[in-house]
CSV table of C-alpha atoms and ligand atoms in Angstrom, one decimal:
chain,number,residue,atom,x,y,z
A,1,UNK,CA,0.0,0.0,0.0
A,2,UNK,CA,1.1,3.5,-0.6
A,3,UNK,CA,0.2,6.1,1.9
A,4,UNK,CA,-0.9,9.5,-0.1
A,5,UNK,CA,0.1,12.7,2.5
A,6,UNK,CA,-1.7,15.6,3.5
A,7,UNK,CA,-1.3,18.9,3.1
A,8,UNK,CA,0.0,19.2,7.0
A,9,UNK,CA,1.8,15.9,6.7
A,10,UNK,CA,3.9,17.4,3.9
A,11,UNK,CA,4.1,20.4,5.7
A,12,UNK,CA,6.0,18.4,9.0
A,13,UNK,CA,7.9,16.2,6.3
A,14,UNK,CA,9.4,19.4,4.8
A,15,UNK,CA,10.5,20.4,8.3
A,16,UNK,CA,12.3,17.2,8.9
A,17,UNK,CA,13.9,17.7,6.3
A,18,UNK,CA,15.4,21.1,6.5
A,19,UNK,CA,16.6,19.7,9.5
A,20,UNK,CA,18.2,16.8,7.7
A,21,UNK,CA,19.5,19.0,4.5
A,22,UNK,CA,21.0,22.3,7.8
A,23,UNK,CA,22.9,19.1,9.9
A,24,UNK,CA,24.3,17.4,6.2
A,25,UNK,CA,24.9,21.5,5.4
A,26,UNK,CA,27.1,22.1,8.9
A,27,UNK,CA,28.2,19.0,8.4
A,28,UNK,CA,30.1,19.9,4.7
A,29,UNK,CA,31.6,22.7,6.4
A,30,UNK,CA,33.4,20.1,8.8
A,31,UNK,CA,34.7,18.2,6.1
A,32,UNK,CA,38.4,18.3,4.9
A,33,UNK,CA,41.3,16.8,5.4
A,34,UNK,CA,42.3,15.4,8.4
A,35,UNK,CA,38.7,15.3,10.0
A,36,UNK,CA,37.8,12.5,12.1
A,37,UNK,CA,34.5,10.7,11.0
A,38,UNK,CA,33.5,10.4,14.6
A,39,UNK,CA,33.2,13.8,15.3
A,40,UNK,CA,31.1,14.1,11.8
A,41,UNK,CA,28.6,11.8,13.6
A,42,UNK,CA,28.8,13.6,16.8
A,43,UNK,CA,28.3,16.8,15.5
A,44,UNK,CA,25.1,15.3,13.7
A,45,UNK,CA,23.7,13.9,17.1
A,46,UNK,CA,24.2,16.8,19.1
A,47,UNK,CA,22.2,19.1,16.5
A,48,UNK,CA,19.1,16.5,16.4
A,49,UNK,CA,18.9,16.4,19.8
A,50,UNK,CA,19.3,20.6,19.5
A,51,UNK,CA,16.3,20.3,17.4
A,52,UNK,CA,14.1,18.5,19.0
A,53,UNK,CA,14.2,15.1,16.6
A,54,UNK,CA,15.5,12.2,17.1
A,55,UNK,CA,18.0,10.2,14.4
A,56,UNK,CA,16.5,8.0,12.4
A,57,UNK,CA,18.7,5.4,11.2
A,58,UNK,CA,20.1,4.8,15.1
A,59,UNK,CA,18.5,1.8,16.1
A,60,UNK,CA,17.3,0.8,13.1
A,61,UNK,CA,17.4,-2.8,12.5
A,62,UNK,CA,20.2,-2.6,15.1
A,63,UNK,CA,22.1,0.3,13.3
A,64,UNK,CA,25.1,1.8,15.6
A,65,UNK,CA,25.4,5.4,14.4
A,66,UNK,CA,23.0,8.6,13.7
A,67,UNK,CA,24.9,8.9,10.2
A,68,UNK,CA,26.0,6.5,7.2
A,69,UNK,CA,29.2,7.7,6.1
A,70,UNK,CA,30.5,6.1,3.3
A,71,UNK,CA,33.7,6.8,2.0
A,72,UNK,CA,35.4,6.0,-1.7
A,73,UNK,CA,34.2,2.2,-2.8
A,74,UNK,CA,31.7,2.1,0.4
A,75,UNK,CA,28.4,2.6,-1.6
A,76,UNK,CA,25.7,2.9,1.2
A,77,UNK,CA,25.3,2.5,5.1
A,78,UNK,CA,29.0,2.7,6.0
A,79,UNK,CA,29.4,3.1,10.0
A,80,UNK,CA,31.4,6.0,10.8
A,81,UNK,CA,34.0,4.1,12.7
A,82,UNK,CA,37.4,6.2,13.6
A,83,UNK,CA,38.2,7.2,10.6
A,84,UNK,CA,40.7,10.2,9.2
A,85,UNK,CA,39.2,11.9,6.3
A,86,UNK,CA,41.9,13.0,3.7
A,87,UNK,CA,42.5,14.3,0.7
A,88,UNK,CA,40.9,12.8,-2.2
A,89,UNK,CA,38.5,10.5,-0.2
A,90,UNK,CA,34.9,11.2,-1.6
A,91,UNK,CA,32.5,10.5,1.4
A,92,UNK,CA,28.5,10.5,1.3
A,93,UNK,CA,27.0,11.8,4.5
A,94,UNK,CA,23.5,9.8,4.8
A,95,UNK,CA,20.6,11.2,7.5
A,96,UNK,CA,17.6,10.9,8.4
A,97,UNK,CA,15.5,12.7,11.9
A,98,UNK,CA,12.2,11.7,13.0
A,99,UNK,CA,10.1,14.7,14.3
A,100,UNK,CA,6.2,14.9,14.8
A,101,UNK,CA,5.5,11.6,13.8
A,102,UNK,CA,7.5,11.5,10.6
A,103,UNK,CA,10.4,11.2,8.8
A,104,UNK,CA,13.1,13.0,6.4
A,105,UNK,CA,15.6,11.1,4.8
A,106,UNK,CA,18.9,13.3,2.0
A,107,UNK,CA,22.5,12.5,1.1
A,108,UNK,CA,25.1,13.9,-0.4
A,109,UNK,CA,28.3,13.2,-1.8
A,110,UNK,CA,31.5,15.6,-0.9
A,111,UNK,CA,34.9,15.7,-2.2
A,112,UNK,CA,37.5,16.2,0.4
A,113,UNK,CA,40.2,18.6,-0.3
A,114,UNK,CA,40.4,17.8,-4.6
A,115,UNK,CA,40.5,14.5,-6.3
A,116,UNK,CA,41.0,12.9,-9.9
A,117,UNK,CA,38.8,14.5,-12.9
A,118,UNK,CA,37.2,11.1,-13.3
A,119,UNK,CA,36.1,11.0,-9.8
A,120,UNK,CA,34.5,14.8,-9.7
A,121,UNK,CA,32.7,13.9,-12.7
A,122,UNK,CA,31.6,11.2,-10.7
A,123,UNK,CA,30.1,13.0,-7.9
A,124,UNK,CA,28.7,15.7,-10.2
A,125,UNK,CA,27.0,13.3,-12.7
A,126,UNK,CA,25.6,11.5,-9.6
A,127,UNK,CA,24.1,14.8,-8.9
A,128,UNK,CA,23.1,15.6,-11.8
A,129,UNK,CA,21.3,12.5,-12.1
A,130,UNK,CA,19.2,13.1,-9.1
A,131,UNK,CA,18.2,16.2,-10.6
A,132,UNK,CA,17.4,14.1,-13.9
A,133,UNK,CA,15.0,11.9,-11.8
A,134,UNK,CA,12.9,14.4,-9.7
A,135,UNK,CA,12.5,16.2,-12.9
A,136,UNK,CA,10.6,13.5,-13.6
A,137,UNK,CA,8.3,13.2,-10.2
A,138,UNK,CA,5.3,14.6,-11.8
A,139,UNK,CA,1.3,13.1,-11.6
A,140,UNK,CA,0.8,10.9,-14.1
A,141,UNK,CA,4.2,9.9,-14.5
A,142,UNK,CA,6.0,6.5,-13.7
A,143,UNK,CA,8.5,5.0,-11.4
A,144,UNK,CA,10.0,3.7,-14.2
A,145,UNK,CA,10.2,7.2,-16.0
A,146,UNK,CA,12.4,7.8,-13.0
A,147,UNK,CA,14.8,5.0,-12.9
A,148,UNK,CA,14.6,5.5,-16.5
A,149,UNK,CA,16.3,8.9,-16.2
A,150,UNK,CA,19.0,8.3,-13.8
A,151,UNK,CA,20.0,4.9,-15.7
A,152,UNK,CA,20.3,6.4,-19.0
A,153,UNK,CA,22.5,9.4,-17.6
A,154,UNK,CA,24.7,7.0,-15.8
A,155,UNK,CA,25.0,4.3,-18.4
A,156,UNK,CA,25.6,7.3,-20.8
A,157,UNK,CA,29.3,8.0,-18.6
A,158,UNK,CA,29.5,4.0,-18.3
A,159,UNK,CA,29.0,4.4,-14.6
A,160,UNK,CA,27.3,1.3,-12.7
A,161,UNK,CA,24.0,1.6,-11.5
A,162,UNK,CA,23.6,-0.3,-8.2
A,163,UNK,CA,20.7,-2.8,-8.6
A,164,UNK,CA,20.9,-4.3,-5.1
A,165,UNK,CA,20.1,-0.8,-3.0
A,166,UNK,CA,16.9,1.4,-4.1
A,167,UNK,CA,15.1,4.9,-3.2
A,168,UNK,CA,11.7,4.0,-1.4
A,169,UNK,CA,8.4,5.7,-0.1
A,170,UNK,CA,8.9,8.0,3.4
A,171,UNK,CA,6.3,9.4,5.7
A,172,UNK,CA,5.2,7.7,9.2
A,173,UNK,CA,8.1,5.0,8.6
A,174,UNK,CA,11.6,5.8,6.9
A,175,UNK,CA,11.1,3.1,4.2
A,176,UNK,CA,7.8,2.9,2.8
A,177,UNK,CA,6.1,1.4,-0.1
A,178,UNK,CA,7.2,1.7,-3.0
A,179,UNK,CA,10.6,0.8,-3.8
A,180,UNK,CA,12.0,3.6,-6.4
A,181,UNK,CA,14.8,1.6,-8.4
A,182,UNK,CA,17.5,4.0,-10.0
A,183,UNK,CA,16.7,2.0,-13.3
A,184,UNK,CA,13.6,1.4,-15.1
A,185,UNK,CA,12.3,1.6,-18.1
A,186,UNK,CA,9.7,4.7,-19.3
A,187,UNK,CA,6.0,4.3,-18.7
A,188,UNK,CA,6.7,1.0,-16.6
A,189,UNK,CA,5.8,0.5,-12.6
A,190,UNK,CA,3.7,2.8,-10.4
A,191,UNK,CA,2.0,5.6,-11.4
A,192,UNK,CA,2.7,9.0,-9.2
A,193,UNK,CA,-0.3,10.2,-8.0
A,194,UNK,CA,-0.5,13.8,-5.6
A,195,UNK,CA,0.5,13.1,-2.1
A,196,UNK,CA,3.0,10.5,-2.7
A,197,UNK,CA,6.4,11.0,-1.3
A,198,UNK,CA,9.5,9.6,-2.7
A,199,UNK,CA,13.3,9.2,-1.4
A,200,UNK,CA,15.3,9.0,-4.4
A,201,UNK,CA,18.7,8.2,-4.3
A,202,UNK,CA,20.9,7.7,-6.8
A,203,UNK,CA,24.3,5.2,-6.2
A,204,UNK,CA,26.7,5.2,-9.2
A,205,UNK,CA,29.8,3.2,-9.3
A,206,UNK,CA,32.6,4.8,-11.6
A,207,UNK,CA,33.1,1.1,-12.5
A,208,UNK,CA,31.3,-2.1,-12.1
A,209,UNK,CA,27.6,-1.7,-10.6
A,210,UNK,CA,28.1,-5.1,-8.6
A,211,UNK,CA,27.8,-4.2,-5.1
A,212,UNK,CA,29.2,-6.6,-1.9
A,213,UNK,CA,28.1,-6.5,1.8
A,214,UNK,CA,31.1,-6.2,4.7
A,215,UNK,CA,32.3,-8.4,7.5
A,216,UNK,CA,30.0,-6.0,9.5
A,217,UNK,CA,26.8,-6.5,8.2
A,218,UNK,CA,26.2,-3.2,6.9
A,219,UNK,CA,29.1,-1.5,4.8
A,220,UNK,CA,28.6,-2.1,1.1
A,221,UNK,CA,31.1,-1.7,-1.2
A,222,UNK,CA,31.6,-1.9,-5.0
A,223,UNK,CA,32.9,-5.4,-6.1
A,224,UNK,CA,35.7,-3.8,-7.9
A,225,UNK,CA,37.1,-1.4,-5.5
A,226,UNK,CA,36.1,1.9,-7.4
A,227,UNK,CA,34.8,4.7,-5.8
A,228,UNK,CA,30.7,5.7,-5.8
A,229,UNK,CA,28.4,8.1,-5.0
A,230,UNK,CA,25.7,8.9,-3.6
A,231,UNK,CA,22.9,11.6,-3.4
A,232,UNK,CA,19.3,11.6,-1.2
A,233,UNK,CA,16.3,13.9,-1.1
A,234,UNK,CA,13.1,13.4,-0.2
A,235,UNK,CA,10.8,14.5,-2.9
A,236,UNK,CA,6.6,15.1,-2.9
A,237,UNK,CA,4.8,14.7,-5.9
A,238,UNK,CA,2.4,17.5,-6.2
A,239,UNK,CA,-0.3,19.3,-9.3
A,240,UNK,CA,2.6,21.7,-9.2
A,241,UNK,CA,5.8,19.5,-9.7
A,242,UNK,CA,8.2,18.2,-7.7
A,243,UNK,CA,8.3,19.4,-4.4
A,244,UNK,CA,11.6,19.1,-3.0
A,245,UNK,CA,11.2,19.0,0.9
A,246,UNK,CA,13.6,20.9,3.3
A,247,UNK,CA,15.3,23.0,0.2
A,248,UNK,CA,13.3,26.0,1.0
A,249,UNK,CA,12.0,26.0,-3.0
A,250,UNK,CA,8.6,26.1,-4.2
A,251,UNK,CA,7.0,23.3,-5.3
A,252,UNK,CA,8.1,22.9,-8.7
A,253,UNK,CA,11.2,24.3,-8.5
A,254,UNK,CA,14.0,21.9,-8.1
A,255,UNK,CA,16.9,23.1,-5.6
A,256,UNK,CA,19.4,20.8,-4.8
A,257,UNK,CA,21.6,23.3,-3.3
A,258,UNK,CA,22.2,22.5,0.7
A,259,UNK,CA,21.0,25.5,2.9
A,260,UNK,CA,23.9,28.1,3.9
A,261,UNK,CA,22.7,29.8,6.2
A,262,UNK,CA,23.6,28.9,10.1
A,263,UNK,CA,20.9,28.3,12.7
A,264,UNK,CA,18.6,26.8,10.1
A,265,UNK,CA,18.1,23.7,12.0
A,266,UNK,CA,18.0,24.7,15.8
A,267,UNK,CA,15.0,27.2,14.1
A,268,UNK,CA,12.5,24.5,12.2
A,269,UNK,CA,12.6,22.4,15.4
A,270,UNK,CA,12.4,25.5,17.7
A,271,UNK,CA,14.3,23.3,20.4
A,272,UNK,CA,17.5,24.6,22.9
A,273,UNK,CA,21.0,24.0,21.9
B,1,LIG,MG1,16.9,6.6,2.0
């Protein structure tokens, strides 16, 4: 079943998620070269809490940490063990905060310091195929239009599209039904209807799109050792377009930019810090 949200449901999801897109903003301004992952994941705790949310990956199906932080060939759900961050390391910073009875789930990708052409393009393609698929999170349209989009950008760079890990419906529960595959083919799969809301998240491997699972249960890496990335937002579909929650744009307008401005988050959830 797919549950269609109101007005005032989208309305608290696209608070959750300014608080998810300000903590994954502070947190890129942490990021560089000799940062400890730790204190990545620290920082992100202390400003949920700040908030008034709670992390929504922690605990989940016995997850350790408030963030995934996945670095180089780690696709998705790495643990952010202690870790030094340096220079050339690409890491996606993965988050999610429960707050009145909902969820918001974003990620981005961020290069630390500078790193190989190859592995920019990378990170911006990966970006710019998110922006591909919520382009394409209209009424009337199909999952498949959407998979359709970010596979045929990815395959069009011969990056590997990970088959194994998908986008997915949010709202009362982080993953909801239905599963939004980053492949497809157009016209094919569920029909978006007004009120649906959609994590997409795009993974592309700069080689192989074979994926393996670590010793810890959780990590996954790509089979070949070459880096990936990885971008999140939670989208609505709505009569006007896309409505990209937590960006602070209209629906319709598609802003991928992460908020800049400080204070964003202790402000939605109006809590102490
Ligand atoms: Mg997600």
């Amino acid at each position: 079943m797919i549950t269609l949200k109101s007005e005032n449901e989208l309305a608290i999801m696209d608070r959750c998620n300014t608080i998810v897109l300000g903590v994954i903003a502070e947190i890129s301004r942490m990021i560089r070269p000799g940062c400890q992952v730790e204190d990545l994941d620290a920082h992100a705790a202390e400003r949920t809490r700040a908030a008034g949310a709670t992390a929504s990956f922690k605990g989940y199906q016995g997850f350790p940490s408030t963030l995934c932080v996945s670095i180089n060939d780690q696709v998705v759900h790495g643990i952010p063990v202690a870790r030094t961050l340096e220079k050339g390391d690409i890491v996606s910073i993965d988050f999610g905060v429960h707050l009145e009875g909902f969820h918001g789930d974003g990620a981005e990708t961020f290069v630390v310091g500078e790193t190989t052409p190859e592995v920019a393009a990378l990170v911006q393609g990966t970006r710019e195929a998110l922006r591909l698929g919520i382009e394409q999170m209209r009424p009337g349209r199909h999952l498949g239009d959407v998979g359709y989009a970010v596979q045929t950008h990815a395959e069009s760079h011969g990056w590997g599209v990970v088959r194994e890990y998908v986008g997915h419906g949010i709202g009362r529960e982080l993953h909801e039904n239905p599963s939004l595959p980053n492949y497809g083919r157009q016209g094919q799969g569920t029909r978006l209807e007004e009120g649906m809301v959609l994590a997409i998240e795009p993974m592309l491997n700069l080689g192989t799109p074979k994926v393996s699972l670590g010793s810890d249960q959780w990590t996954v890496t790509t089979a070949d050792g070459q880096p990936s990335a990885h971008f999140e937002r939670s989208v609505a579909i709505t009569s006007a377009g896309p409505w990209v929650l937590g960006s602070g744009a209209r629906p319709g307008e598609i802003l991928l930019d992460l908020p800049m401005q400080d204070e964003v988050v202790a402000a939605v959830g109006g809590g102490v810090s």
